[in-house]
mmCIF file with all atom_site columns, C-alpha atoms in Angstrom:
data_model
loop_
_atom_site.group_PDB
_atom_site.id
_atom_site.type_symbol
_atom_site.label_atom_id
_atom_site.label_alt_id
_atom_site.label_comp_id
_atom_site.label_asym_id
_atom_site.label_entity_id
_atom_site.label_seq_id
_atom_site.pdbx_PDB_ins_code
_atom_site.Cartn_x
_atom_site.Cartn_y
_atom_site.Cartn_z
_atom_site.occupancy
_atom_site.B_iso_or_equiv
_atom_site.pdbx_formal_charge
_atom_site.auth_seq_id
_atom_site.auth_comp_id
_atom_site.auth_asym_id
_atom_site.auth_atom_id
_atom_site.pdbx_PDB_model_num
ATOM 1   C CA . GLU A 1 1   ? -1.203 -9.574  0.405   1.00 80.00 ? 1   GLU A CA 1
ATOM 2   C CA . LEU A 1 2   ? 1.976  -9.102  -1.556  1.00 84.00 ? 2   LEU A CA 1
ATOM 3   C CA . LYS A 1 3   ? 3.395  -12.303 -3.006  1.00 91.00 ? 3   LYS A CA 1
ATOM 4   C CA . VAL A 1 4   ? 6.654  -12.733 -4.874  1.00 95.00 ? 4   VAL A CA 1
ATOM 5   C CA . GLU A 1 5   ? 7.260  -15.702 -7.135  1.00 96.00 ? 5   GLU A CA 1
ATOM 6   C CA . GLN A 1 6   ? 10.526 -16.692 -8.695  1.00 97.00 ? 6   GLN A CA 1
ATOM 7   C CA . ASN A 1 7   ? 11.165 -19.243 -11.367 1.00 96.00 ? 7   ASN A CA 1
ATOM 8   C CA . PRO A 1 8   ? 12.879 -21.459 -11.844 1.00 97.00 ? 8   PRO A CA 1
ATOM 9   C CA . LEU A 1 9   ? 13.678 -22.459 -8.270  1.00 95.00 ? 9   LEU A CA 1
ATOM 10  C CA . PHE A 1 10  ? 16.567 -24.617 -9.417  1.00 96.00 ? 10  PHE A CA 1
ATOM 11  C CA . LEU A 1 11  ? 18.769 -23.978 -12.417 1.00 94.00 ? 11  LEU A CA 1
ATOM 12  C CA . SER A 1 12  ? 21.660 -26.061 -13.617 1.00 95.00 ? 12  SER A CA 1
ATOM 13  C CA . MET A 1 13  ? 23.652 -24.413 -16.368 1.00 92.00 ? 13  MET A CA 1
ATOM 14  C CA . GLN A 1 14  ? 26.756 -25.120 -18.333 1.00 94.00 ? 14  GLN A CA 1
ATOM 15  C CA . GLU A 1 15  ? 29.512 -22.574 -18.388 1.00 96.00 ? 15  GLU A CA 1
ATOM 16  C CA . GLY A 1 16  ? 29.222 -20.198 -21.284 1.00 96.00 ? 16  GLY A CA 1
ATOM 17  C CA . LYS A 1 17  ? 25.452 -20.447 -21.588 1.00 96.00 ? 17  LYS A CA 1
ATOM 18  C CA . ASN A 1 18  ? 22.862 -17.723 -21.113 1.00 96.00 ? 18  ASN A CA 1
ATOM 19  C CA . TYR A 1 19  ? 19.744 -17.902 -19.000 1.00 95.00 ? 19  TYR A CA 1
ATOM 20  C CA . THR A 1 20  ? 17.083 -15.724 -17.360 1.00 97.00 ? 20  THR A CA 1
ATOM 21  C CA . ILE A 1 21  ? 15.538 -15.882 -13.901 1.00 98.00 ? 21  ILE A CA 1
ATOM 22  C CA . TYR A 1 22  ? 12.049 -14.430 -13.554 1.00 98.00 ? 22  TYR A CA 1
ATOM 23  C CA . CYS A 1 23  ? 10.485 -12.640 -10.614 1.00 97.00 ? 23  CYS A CA 1
ATOM 24  C CA . ASN A 1 24  ? 6.757  -11.865 -10.558 1.00 96.00 ? 24  ASN A CA 1
ATOM 25  C CA . TYR A 1 25  ? 4.993  -9.966  -7.808  1.00 95.00 ? 25  TYR A CA 1
ATOM 26  C CA . SER A 1 26  ? 1.332  -9.601  -7.073  1.00 92.00 ? 26  SER A CA 1
ATOM 27  C CA . THR A 1 27  ? 0.682  -5.963  -6.135  1.00 84.00 ? 27  THR A CA 1
ATOM 28  C CA . THR A 1 28  ? 1.989  -2.571  -7.096  1.00 79.00 ? 28  THR A CA 1
ATOM 29  C CA . SER A 1 29  ? 5.536  -1.798  -6.054  1.00 76.00 ? 29  SER A CA 1
ATOM 30  C CA . ASP A 1 30  ? 8.211  0.300   -7.677  1.00 73.00 ? 30  ASP A CA 1
ATOM 31  C CA . ARG A 1 31  ? 11.203 -0.928  -5.722  1.00 86.00 ? 31  ARG A CA 1
ATOM 32  C CA . LEU A 1 32  ? 12.711 -4.292  -6.404  1.00 92.00 ? 32  LEU A CA 1
ATOM 33  C CA . TYR A 1 33  ? 15.963 -5.737  -5.165  1.00 95.00 ? 33  TYR A CA 1
ATOM 34  C CA . TRP A 1 34  ? 18.109 -8.659  -6.231  1.00 97.00 ? 34  TRP A CA 1
ATOM 35  C CA . TYR A 1 35  ? 20.334 -10.393 -3.718  1.00 97.00 ? 35  TYR A CA 1
ATOM 36  C CA . ARG A 1 36  ? 22.863 -13.187 -3.945  1.00 97.00 ? 36  ARG A CA 1
ATOM 37  C CA . GLN A 1 37  ? 23.453 -15.732 -1.185  1.00 96.00 ? 37  GLN A CA 1
ATOM 38  C CA . ASP A 1 38  ? 26.351 -18.181 -1.091  1.00 95.00 ? 38  ASP A CA 1
ATOM 39  C CA . PRO A 1 39  ? 25.973 -21.339 1.033   1.00 90.00 ? 39  PRO A CA 1
ATOM 40  C CA . GLY A 1 40  ? 26.291 -20.542 4.721   1.00 87.00 ? 40  GLY A CA 1
ATOM 41  C CA . LYS A 1 41  ? 26.646 -16.854 3.997   1.00 90.00 ? 41  LYS A CA 1
ATOM 42  C CA . SER A 1 42  ? 24.437 -13.818 4.272   1.00 90.00 ? 42  SER A CA 1
ATOM 43  C CA . LEU A 1 43  ? 22.693 -11.860 1.546   1.00 95.00 ? 43  LEU A CA 1
ATOM 44  C CA . GLU A 1 44  ? 24.707 -9.628  -0.741  1.00 96.00 ? 44  GLU A CA 1
ATOM 45  C CA . SER A 1 45  ? 22.947 -6.819  -2.569  1.00 95.00 ? 45  SER A CA 1
ATOM 46  C CA . LEU A 1 46  ? 23.283 -7.034  -6.352  1.00 97.00 ? 46  LEU A CA 1
ATOM 47  C CA . PHE A 1 47  ? 20.819 -4.563  -7.828  1.00 96.00 ? 47  PHE A CA 1
ATOM 48  C CA . VAL A 1 48  ? 18.271 -1.962  -6.764  1.00 93.00 ? 48  VAL A CA 1
ATOM 49  C CA . LEU A 1 49  ? 15.609 -1.242  -9.384  1.00 93.00 ? 49  LEU A CA 1
ATOM 50  C CA . LEU A 1 50  ? 13.561 1.848   -8.651  1.00 87.00 ? 50  LEU A CA 1
ATOM 51  C CA . SER A 1 51  ? 11.440 2.606   -11.691 1.00 84.00 ? 51  SER A CA 1
ATOM 52  C CA . ASN A 1 52  ? 9.630  1.119   -14.631 1.00 85.00 ? 52  ASN A CA 1
ATOM 53  C CA . GLY A 1 53  ? 12.077 0.221   -17.361 1.00 88.00 ? 53  GLY A CA 1
ATOM 54  C CA . ALA A 1 54  ? 15.090 0.321   -15.054 1.00 90.00 ? 54  ALA A CA 1
ATOM 55  C CA . VAL A 1 55  ? 17.982 -1.790  -16.282 1.00 94.00 ? 55  VAL A CA 1
ATOM 56  C CA . LYS A 1 56  ? 21.198 -2.392  -14.396 1.00 96.00 ? 56  LYS A CA 1
ATOM 57  C CA . GLN A 1 57  ? 24.220 -4.457  -15.316 1.00 97.00 ? 57  GLN A CA 1
ATOM 58  C CA . GLU A 1 58  ? 27.173 -5.741  -13.355 1.00 96.00 ? 58  GLU A CA 1
ATOM 59  C CA . GLY A 1 59  ? 29.557 -8.085  -15.084 1.00 96.00 ? 59  GLY A CA 1
ATOM 60  C CA . ARG A 1 60  ? 27.660 -11.066 -16.465 1.00 97.00 ? 60  ARG A CA 1
ATOM 61  C CA . LEU A 1 61  ? 24.419 -10.159 -14.683 1.00 98.00 ? 61  LEU A CA 1
ATOM 62  C CA . MET A 1 62  ? 21.755 -7.781  -15.928 1.00 98.00 ? 62  MET A CA 1
ATOM 63  C CA . ALA A 1 63  ? 18.516 -6.972  -14.130 1.00 98.00 ? 63  ALA A CA 1
ATOM 64  C CA . SER A 1 64  ? 15.436 -5.215  -15.455 1.00 97.00 ? 64  SER A CA 1
ATOM 65  C CA . LEU A 1 65  ? 12.095 -4.090  -14.076 1.00 95.00 ? 65  LEU A CA 1
ATOM 66  C CA . ASP A 1 66  ? 8.684  -3.794  -15.733 1.00 93.00 ? 66  ASP A CA 1
ATOM 67  C CA . THR A 1 67  ? 6.327  -2.386  -13.117 1.00 90.00 ? 67  THR A CA 1
ATOM 68  C CA . LYS A 1 68  ? 3.296  -2.611  -15.399 1.00 91.00 ? 68  LYS A CA 1
ATOM 69  C CA . ALA A 1 69  ? 3.800  -6.339  -15.856 1.00 93.00 ? 69  ALA A CA 1
ATOM 70  C CA . ARG A 1 70  ? 4.997  -6.662  -12.235 1.00 93.00 ? 70  ARG A CA 1
ATOM 71  C CA . LEU A 1 71  ? 7.993  -8.544  -13.542 1.00 95.00 ? 71  LEU A CA 1
ATOM 72  C CA . SER A 1 72  ? 11.704 -8.385  -13.048 1.00 97.00 ? 72  SER A CA 1
ATOM 73  C CA . THR A 1 73  ? 14.298 -10.476 -14.823 1.00 98.00 ? 73  THR A CA 1
ATOM 74  C CA . LEU A 1 74  ? 17.862 -11.370 -13.962 1.00 98.00 ? 74  LEU A CA 1
ATOM 75  C CA . HIS A 1 75  ? 19.746 -12.335 -17.083 1.00 98.00 ? 75  HIS A CA 1
ATOM 76  C CA . ILE A 1 76  ? 22.953 -14.315 -16.922 1.00 97.00 ? 76  ILE A CA 1
ATOM 77  C CA . THR A 1 77  ? 25.328 -14.034 -19.848 1.00 97.00 ? 77  THR A CA 1
ATOM 78  C CA . ALA A 1 78  ? 28.050 -16.612 -20.527 1.00 95.00 ? 78  ALA A CA 1
ATOM 79  C CA . ALA A 1 79  ? 27.784 -18.168 -17.085 1.00 95.00 ? 79  ALA A CA 1
ATOM 80  C CA . VAL A 1 80  ? 30.893 -19.039 -15.107 1.00 96.00 ? 80  VAL A CA 1
ATOM 81  C CA . HIS A 1 81  ? 31.250 -21.306 -12.073 1.00 95.00 ? 81  HIS A CA 1
ATOM 82  C CA . ASP A 1 82  ? 31.690 -18.333 -9.720  1.00 95.00 ? 82  ASP A CA 1
ATOM 83  C CA . LEU A 1 83  ? 28.073 -17.366 -10.350 1.00 97.00 ? 83  LEU A CA 1
ATOM 84  C CA . SER A 1 84  ? 26.862 -20.509 -8.574  1.00 97.00 ? 84  SER A CA 1
ATOM 85  C CA . ALA A 1 85  ? 24.727 -19.265 -5.662  1.00 97.00 ? 85  ALA A CA 1
ATOM 86  C CA . THR A 1 86  ? 21.112 -18.688 -4.690  1.00 96.00 ? 86  THR A CA 1
ATOM 87  C CA . TYR A 1 87  ? 19.545 -15.541 -6.100  1.00 97.00 ? 87  TYR A CA 1
ATOM 88  C CA . PHE A 1 88  ? 16.618 -13.813 -4.414  1.00 97.00 ? 88  PHE A CA 1
ATOM 89  C CA . CYS A 1 89  ? 14.382 -11.062 -5.624  1.00 97.00 ? 89  CYS A CA 1
ATOM 90  C CA . ALA A 1 90  ? 12.586 -8.945  -3.051  1.00 95.00 ? 90  ALA A CA 1
ATOM 91  C CA . VAL A 1 91  ? 9.912  -6.299  -3.273  1.00 92.00 ? 91  VAL A CA 1
ATOM 92  C CA . VAL A 1 92  ? 9.140  -3.491  -0.841  1.00 85.00 ? 92  VAL A CA 1
ATOM 93  C CA . ASN A 1 93  ? 5.900  -4.194  0.972   1.00 79.00 ? 93  ASN A CA 1
ATOM 94  C CA . TYR A 1 94  ? 3.964  -0.928  0.839   1.00 69.00 ? 94  TYR A CA 1
ATOM 95  C CA . GLY A 1 95  ? 1.007  -2.590  2.448   1.00 61.00 ? 95  GLY A CA 1
ATOM 96  C CA . GLY A 1 96  ? 3.052  -3.398  5.496   1.00 54.00 ? 96  GLY A CA 1
ATOM 97  C CA . SER A 1 97  ? 5.633  -1.415  7.347   1.00 54.00 ? 97  SER A CA 1
ATOM 98  C CA . GLN A 1 98  ? 6.577  0.802   4.438   1.00 59.00 ? 98  GLN A CA 1
ATOM 99  C CA . GLY A 1 99  ? 9.944  -0.741  4.228   1.00 72.00 ? 99  GLY A CA 1
ATOM 100 C CA . ASN A 1 100 ? 10.115 -4.417  4.895   1.00 82.00 ? 100 ASN A CA 1
ATOM 101 C CA . LEU A 1 101 ? 10.909 -6.720  2.012   1.00 88.00 ? 101 LEU A CA 1
ATOM 102 C CA . ILE A 1 102 ? 8.921  -9.654  0.742   1.00 91.00 ? 102 ILE A CA 1
ATOM 103 C CA . PHE A 1 103 ? 11.272 -12.223 -0.744  1.00 95.00 ? 103 PHE A CA 1
ATOM 104 C CA . GLY A 1 104 ? 10.836 -14.808 -3.429  1.00 96.00 ? 104 GLY A CA 1
ATOM 105 C CA . LYS A 1 105 ? 11.813 -18.364 -2.557  1.00 95.00 ? 105 LYS A CA 1
ATOM 106 C CA . GLY A 1 106 ? 15.117 -17.992 -4.362  1.00 96.00 ? 106 GLY A CA 1
ATOM 107 C CA . THR A 1 107 ? 16.664 -19.566 -7.441  1.00 96.00 ? 107 THR A CA 1
ATOM 108 C CA . LYS A 1 108 ? 19.502 -21.962 -6.731  1.00 96.00 ? 108 LYS A CA 1
ATOM 109 C CA . LEU A 1 109 ? 21.930 -21.664 -9.629  1.00 96.00 ? 109 LEU A CA 1
ATOM 110 C CA . SER A 1 110 ? 24.565 -24.259 -10.309 1.00 97.00 ? 110 SER A CA 1
ATOM 111 C CA . VAL A 1 111 ? 27.030 -23.594 -13.113 1.00 96.00 ? 111 VAL A CA 1
ATOM 112 C CA . LYS A 1 112 ? 28.883 -26.651 -14.286 1.00 93.00 ? 112 LYS A CA 1
ATOM 113 C CA . PRO A 1 113 ? 31.997 -26.799 -16.447 1.00 86.00 ? 113 PRO A CA 1
ATOM 114 C CA . GLY B 2 1   ? 33.739 0.066   6.533   1.00 55.00 ? 1   GLY B CA 1
ATOM 115 C CA . ALA B 2 2   ? 31.995 -1.994  9.183   1.00 82.00 ? 2   ALA B CA 1
ATOM 116 C CA . GLY B 2 3   ? 28.914 -3.874  8.139   1.00 93.00 ? 3   GLY B CA 1
ATOM 117 C CA . VAL B 2 4   ? 25.981 -5.176  10.135  1.00 96.00 ? 4   VAL B CA 1
ATOM 118 C CA . SER B 2 5   ? 27.271 -7.233  13.031  1.00 96.00 ? 5   SER B CA 1
ATOM 119 C CA . GLN B 2 6   ? 25.297 -10.043 14.639  1.00 97.00 ? 6   GLN B CA 1
ATOM 120 C CA . SER B 2 7   ? 26.020 -12.179 17.663  1.00 97.00 ? 7   SER B CA 1
ATOM 121 C CA . PRO B 2 8   ? 26.243 -14.954 18.463  1.00 97.00 ? 8   PRO B CA 1
ATOM 122 C CA . SER B 2 9   ? 26.894 -16.528 15.080  1.00 96.00 ? 9   SER B CA 1
ATOM 123 C CA . ASN B 2 10  ? 25.592 -19.865 16.333  1.00 97.00 ? 10  ASN B CA 1
ATOM 124 C CA . LYS B 2 11  ? 23.348 -20.702 19.254  1.00 97.00 ? 11  LYS B CA 1
ATOM 125 C CA . VAL B 2 12  ? 22.254 -24.131 20.395  1.00 97.00 ? 12  VAL B CA 1
ATOM 126 C CA . THR B 2 13  ? 19.773 -24.322 23.235  1.00 97.00 ? 13  THR B CA 1
ATOM 127 C CA . GLU B 2 14  ? 17.245 -26.628 24.772  1.00 97.00 ? 14  GLU B CA 1
ATOM 128 C CA . LYS B 2 15  ? 13.546 -26.349 24.096  1.00 97.00 ? 15  LYS B CA 1
ATOM 129 C CA . GLY B 2 16  ? 11.866 -24.065 26.582  1.00 97.00 ? 16  GLY B CA 1
ATOM 130 C CA . LYS B 2 17  ? 14.879 -21.824 27.194  1.00 98.00 ? 17  LYS B CA 1
ATOM 131 C CA . ASP B 2 18  ? 14.950 -18.112 26.357  1.00 98.00 ? 18  ASP B CA 1
ATOM 132 C CA . VAL B 2 19  ? 17.459 -16.731 23.864  1.00 98.00 ? 19  VAL B CA 1
ATOM 133 C CA . GLU B 2 20  ? 18.689 -13.251 22.985  1.00 98.00 ? 20  GLU B CA 1
ATOM 134 C CA . LEU B 2 21  ? 20.117 -12.363 19.615  1.00 98.00 ? 21  LEU B CA 1
ATOM 135 C CA . ARG B 2 22  ? 21.994 -9.139  19.052  1.00 98.00 ? 22  ARG B CA 1
ATOM 136 C CA . CYS B 2 23  ? 22.325 -6.881  16.029  1.00 97.00 ? 23  CYS B CA 1
ATOM 137 C CA . ASP B 2 24  ? 24.619 -3.890  15.638  1.00 96.00 ? 24  ASP B CA 1
ATOM 138 C CA . PRO B 2 25  ? 23.607 -1.990  12.474  1.00 95.00 ? 25  PRO B CA 1
ATOM 139 C CA . ILE B 2 26  ? 25.767 0.097   10.194  1.00 94.00 ? 26  ILE B CA 1
ATOM 140 C CA . SER B 2 27  ? 26.484 3.444   11.796  1.00 92.00 ? 27  SER B CA 1
ATOM 141 C CA . GLY B 2 28  ? 24.042 6.087   10.630  1.00 89.00 ? 28  GLY B CA 1
ATOM 142 C CA . HIS B 2 29  ? 21.420 3.652   9.383   1.00 91.00 ? 29  HIS B CA 1
ATOM 143 C CA . THR B 2 30  ? 18.084 4.609   10.870  1.00 90.00 ? 30  THR B CA 1
ATOM 144 C CA . ALA B 2 31  ? 16.133 1.572   9.688   1.00 91.00 ? 31  ALA B CA 1
ATOM 145 C CA . LEU B 2 32  ? 16.701 -1.864  11.210  1.00 93.00 ? 32  LEU B CA 1
ATOM 146 C CA . TYR B 2 33  ? 14.974 -5.094  10.243  1.00 94.00 ? 33  TYR B CA 1
ATOM 147 C CA . TRP B 2 34  ? 14.883 -8.634  11.550  1.00 96.00 ? 34  TRP B CA 1
ATOM 148 C CA . TYR B 2 35  ? 14.174 -11.530 9.192   1.00 96.00 ? 35  TYR B CA 1
ATOM 149 C CA . ARG B 2 36  ? 14.137 -15.272 9.660   1.00 97.00 ? 36  ARG B CA 1
ATOM 150 C CA . GLN B 2 37  ? 15.349 -17.781 7.095   1.00 96.00 ? 37  GLN B CA 1
ATOM 151 C CA . SER B 2 38  ? 14.340 -21.414 7.311   1.00 92.00 ? 38  SER B CA 1
ATOM 152 C CA . LEU B 2 39  ? 14.131 -24.238 4.807   1.00 83.00 ? 39  LEU B CA 1
ATOM 153 C CA . GLY B 2 40  ? 10.399 -24.548 4.940   1.00 75.00 ? 40  GLY B CA 1
ATOM 154 C CA . GLN B 2 41  ? 9.424  -20.877 5.027   1.00 79.00 ? 41  GLN B CA 1
ATOM 155 C CA . GLY B 2 42  ? 12.152 -19.083 3.094   1.00 88.00 ? 42  GLY B CA 1
ATOM 156 C CA . LEU B 2 43  ? 12.936 -15.531 4.174   1.00 93.00 ? 43  LEU B CA 1
ATOM 157 C CA . GLU B 2 44  ? 10.291 -14.017 6.454   1.00 93.00 ? 44  GLU B CA 1
ATOM 158 C CA . PHE B 2 45  ? 10.043 -10.492 7.809   1.00 93.00 ? 45  PHE B CA 1
ATOM 159 C CA . LEU B 2 46  ? 9.776  -10.288 11.601  1.00 95.00 ? 46  LEU B CA 1
ATOM 160 C CA . ILE B 2 47  ? 10.039 -6.697  12.836  1.00 94.00 ? 47  ILE B CA 1
ATOM 161 C CA . TYR B 2 48  ? 11.095 -3.255  11.635  1.00 92.00 ? 48  TYR B CA 1
ATOM 162 C CA . PHE B 2 49  ? 12.461 -0.254  13.536  1.00 92.00 ? 49  PHE B CA 1
ATOM 163 C CA . GLN B 2 50  ? 12.599 3.195   11.988  1.00 88.00 ? 50  GLN B CA 1
ATOM 164 C CA . GLY B 2 51  ? 14.238 5.939   14.007  1.00 84.00 ? 51  GLY B CA 1
ATOM 165 C CA . ASN B 2 52  ? 12.253 6.718   17.147  1.00 82.00 ? 52  ASN B CA 1
ATOM 166 C CA . SER B 2 53  ? 8.953  5.529   15.740  1.00 85.00 ? 53  SER B CA 1
ATOM 167 C CA . ALA B 2 54  ? 7.042  2.619   17.224  1.00 86.00 ? 54  ALA B CA 1
ATOM 168 C CA . PRO B 2 55  ? 8.304  -0.612  15.652  1.00 90.00 ? 55  PRO B CA 1
ATOM 169 C CA . ASP B 2 56  ? 6.277  -2.563  13.134  1.00 89.00 ? 56  ASP B CA 1
ATOM 170 C CA . LYS B 2 57  ? 5.825  -5.939  14.789  1.00 91.00 ? 57  LYS B CA 1
ATOM 171 C CA . SER B 2 58  ? 3.461  -7.339  12.199  1.00 89.00 ? 58  SER B CA 1
ATOM 172 C CA . GLY B 2 59  ? 5.793  -10.176 11.196  1.00 91.00 ? 59  GLY B CA 1
ATOM 173 C CA . LEU B 2 60  ? 6.414  -11.625 14.646  1.00 95.00 ? 60  LEU B CA 1
ATOM 174 C CA . PRO B 2 61  ? 5.049  -15.187 14.607  1.00 94.00 ? 61  PRO B CA 1
ATOM 175 C CA . SER B 2 62  ? 3.922  -15.309 18.256  1.00 95.00 ? 62  SER B CA 1
ATOM 176 C CA . ASP B 2 63  ? 3.996  -13.374 21.508  1.00 96.00 ? 63  ASP B CA 1
ATOM 177 C CA . ARG B 2 64  ? 7.076  -15.369 22.509  1.00 98.00 ? 64  ARG B CA 1
ATOM 178 C CA . PHE B 2 65  ? 9.022  -13.106 20.166  1.00 98.00 ? 65  PHE B CA 1
ATOM 179 C CA . SER B 2 66  ? 9.953  -9.550  21.081  1.00 97.00 ? 66  SER B CA 1
ATOM 180 C CA . ALA B 2 67  ? 12.574 -7.046  20.071  1.00 96.00 ? 67  ALA B CA 1
ATOM 181 C CA . GLU B 2 68  ? 13.895 -3.739  21.195  1.00 95.00 ? 68  GLU B CA 1
ATOM 182 C CA . ARG B 2 69  ? 16.260 -1.176  19.855  1.00 94.00 ? 69  ARG B CA 1
ATOM 183 C CA . THR B 2 70  ? 18.137 0.962   22.325  1.00 85.00 ? 70  THR B CA 1
ATOM 184 C CA . GLY B 2 71  ? 19.328 4.452   21.500  1.00 81.00 ? 71  GLY B CA 1
ATOM 185 C CA . GLY B 2 72  ? 18.380 4.014   17.885  1.00 77.00 ? 72  GLY B CA 1
ATOM 186 C CA . SER B 2 73  ? 21.290 1.652   17.342  1.00 90.00 ? 73  SER B CA 1
ATOM 187 C CA . VAL B 2 74  ? 21.783 -1.855  18.732  1.00 95.00 ? 74  VAL B CA 1
ATOM 188 C CA . SER B 2 75  ? 18.807 -4.196  18.630  1.00 97.00 ? 75  SER B CA 1
ATOM 189 C CA . THR B 2 76  ? 18.037 -7.351  20.575  1.00 97.00 ? 76  THR B CA 1
ATOM 190 C CA . LEU B 2 77  ? 15.613 -10.029 19.443  1.00 98.00 ? 77  LEU B CA 1
ATOM 191 C CA . THR B 2 78  ? 14.356 -12.180 22.292  1.00 98.00 ? 78  THR B CA 1
ATOM 192 C CA . ILE B 2 79  ? 12.617 -15.522 21.944  1.00 98.00 ? 79  ILE B CA 1
ATOM 193 C CA . GLN B 2 80  ? 11.026 -16.867 25.099  1.00 98.00 ? 80  GLN B CA 1
ATOM 194 C CA . ARG B 2 81  ? 10.246 -20.508 25.789  1.00 98.00 ? 81  ARG B CA 1
ATOM 195 C CA . THR B 2 82  ? 11.862 -21.614 22.546  1.00 98.00 ? 82  THR B CA 1
ATOM 196 C CA . GLN B 2 83  ? 10.256 -24.323 20.434  1.00 97.00 ? 83  GLN B CA 1
ATOM 197 C CA . GLN B 2 84  ? 11.854 -26.561 17.839  1.00 95.00 ? 84  GLN B CA 1
ATOM 198 C CA . GLU B 2 85  ? 10.088 -24.698 15.043  1.00 95.00 ? 85  GLU B CA 1
ATOM 199 C CA . ASP B 2 86  ? 12.052 -21.597 16.079  1.00 96.00 ? 86  ASP B CA 1
ATOM 200 C CA . SER B 2 87  ? 15.184 -23.198 14.647  1.00 96.00 ? 87  SER B CA 1
ATOM 201 C CA . ALA B 2 88  ? 16.320 -20.996 11.767  1.00 97.00 ? 88  ALA B CA 1
ATOM 202 C CA . VAL B 2 89  ? 18.866 -18.408 10.752  1.00 96.00 ? 89  VAL B CA 1
ATOM 203 C CA . TYR B 2 90  ? 17.923 -15.004 12.117  1.00 98.00 ? 90  TYR B CA 1
ATOM 204 C CA . LEU B 2 91  ? 19.123 -12.186 9.898   1.00 97.00 ? 91  LEU B CA 1
ATOM 205 C CA . CYS B 2 92  ? 19.368 -8.529  10.771  1.00 97.00 ? 92  CYS B CA 1
ATOM 206 C CA . ALA B 2 93  ? 19.512 -5.806  8.138   1.00 95.00 ? 93  ALA B CA 1
ATOM 207 C CA . SER B 2 94  ? 19.872 -2.046  8.214   1.00 94.00 ? 94  SER B CA 1
ATOM 208 C CA . SER B 2 95  ? 19.414 0.718   5.715   1.00 91.00 ? 95  SER B CA 1
ATOM 209 C CA . THR B 2 96  ? 19.176 4.439   5.248   1.00 87.00 ? 96  THR B CA 1
ATOM 210 C CA . THR B 2 97  ? 15.805 5.945   4.421   1.00 73.00 ? 97  THR B CA 1
ATOM 211 C CA . PRO B 2 98  ? 13.926 6.391   2.183   1.00 60.00 ? 98  PRO B CA 1
ATOM 212 C CA . SER B 2 99  ? 14.067 2.794   1.018   1.00 62.00 ? 99  SER B CA 1
ATOM 213 C CA . ASN B 2 100 ? 15.719 3.417   -2.333  1.00 71.00 ? 100 ASN B CA 1
ATOM 214 C CA . GLN B 2 101 ? 18.896 1.951   -0.953  1.00 80.00 ? 101 GLN B CA 1
ATOM 215 C CA . PRO B 2 102 ? 19.427 -1.741  -0.387  1.00 88.00 ? 102 PRO B CA 1
ATOM 216 C CA . GLN B 2 103 ? 19.113 -3.289  3.002   1.00 91.00 ? 103 GLN B CA 1
ATOM 217 C CA . HIS B 2 104 ? 22.499 -4.488  4.201   1.00 94.00 ? 104 HIS B CA 1
ATOM 218 C CA . PHE B 2 105 ? 22.412 -7.850  5.900   1.00 96.00 ? 105 PHE B CA 1
ATOM 219 C CA . GLY B 2 106 ? 24.490 -9.269  8.704   1.00 96.00 ? 106 GLY B CA 1
ATOM 220 C CA . ASP B 2 107 ? 25.861 -12.806 8.663   1.00 94.00 ? 107 ASP B CA 1
ATOM 221 C CA . GLY B 2 108 ? 22.988 -14.026 10.812  1.00 96.00 ? 108 GLY B CA 1
ATOM 222 C CA . THR B 2 109 ? 22.604 -16.123 13.926  1.00 97.00 ? 109 THR B CA 1
ATOM 223 C CA . ARG B 2 110 ? 21.997 -19.812 13.331  1.00 96.00 ? 110 ARG B CA 1
ATOM 224 C CA . LEU B 2 111 ? 19.648 -20.921 16.094  1.00 97.00 ? 111 LEU B CA 1
ATOM 225 C CA . SER B 2 112 ? 19.169 -24.606 16.819  1.00 97.00 ? 112 SER B CA 1
ATOM 226 C CA . ILE B 2 113 ? 16.608 -25.771 19.364  1.00 97.00 ? 113 ILE B CA 1
ATOM 227 C CA . LEU B 2 114 ? 17.180 -29.270 20.691  1.00 94.00 ? 114 LEU B CA 1
#
């Protein structure tokens, strides 16, 4: 059974600081997604990582994938308040319907001035 | 362009009633997914439709839950004899295939069972 674990689950940061969110998964998968969710809102796609060593960057966020270690990271550089949200990683479940996603529990990020 | 559209946005109903939730995917997306998000369980997969293939129902929590997709487009998720533990936000997503594109999510239906 595919399991996805994120840590930390809660993260309080000061503006201007850097931090990394980790996403581990339990079985082989080469497709990993990062989503952002604002309170009361739906999920917004941030990154799609499709191969070992993939790195993608958008603004202050950078995501990477190591399929051998079954690990993805989401690195936040010089955080700003607008980044406050819950971040989810999700992995394609090849053991299931060949397409559904298994989500981590999410990391609730709060960026304080 | 238009995203995934879900209705109603909120639904409050009494325990034991049936409810229908609707999802209109992005035009041209052949894959459609239903997920459920609740505080205790996080985001859970419910059911997956791909083109004209038989749906993958492996995530449905009980036989009170069913879904259909008509004409390869609009989908309806039906919950019969609702229970309080069915209270959650029901999210629909669609995507192109193969799954190297992200799933695009609707705003969800917040279901509250009294």
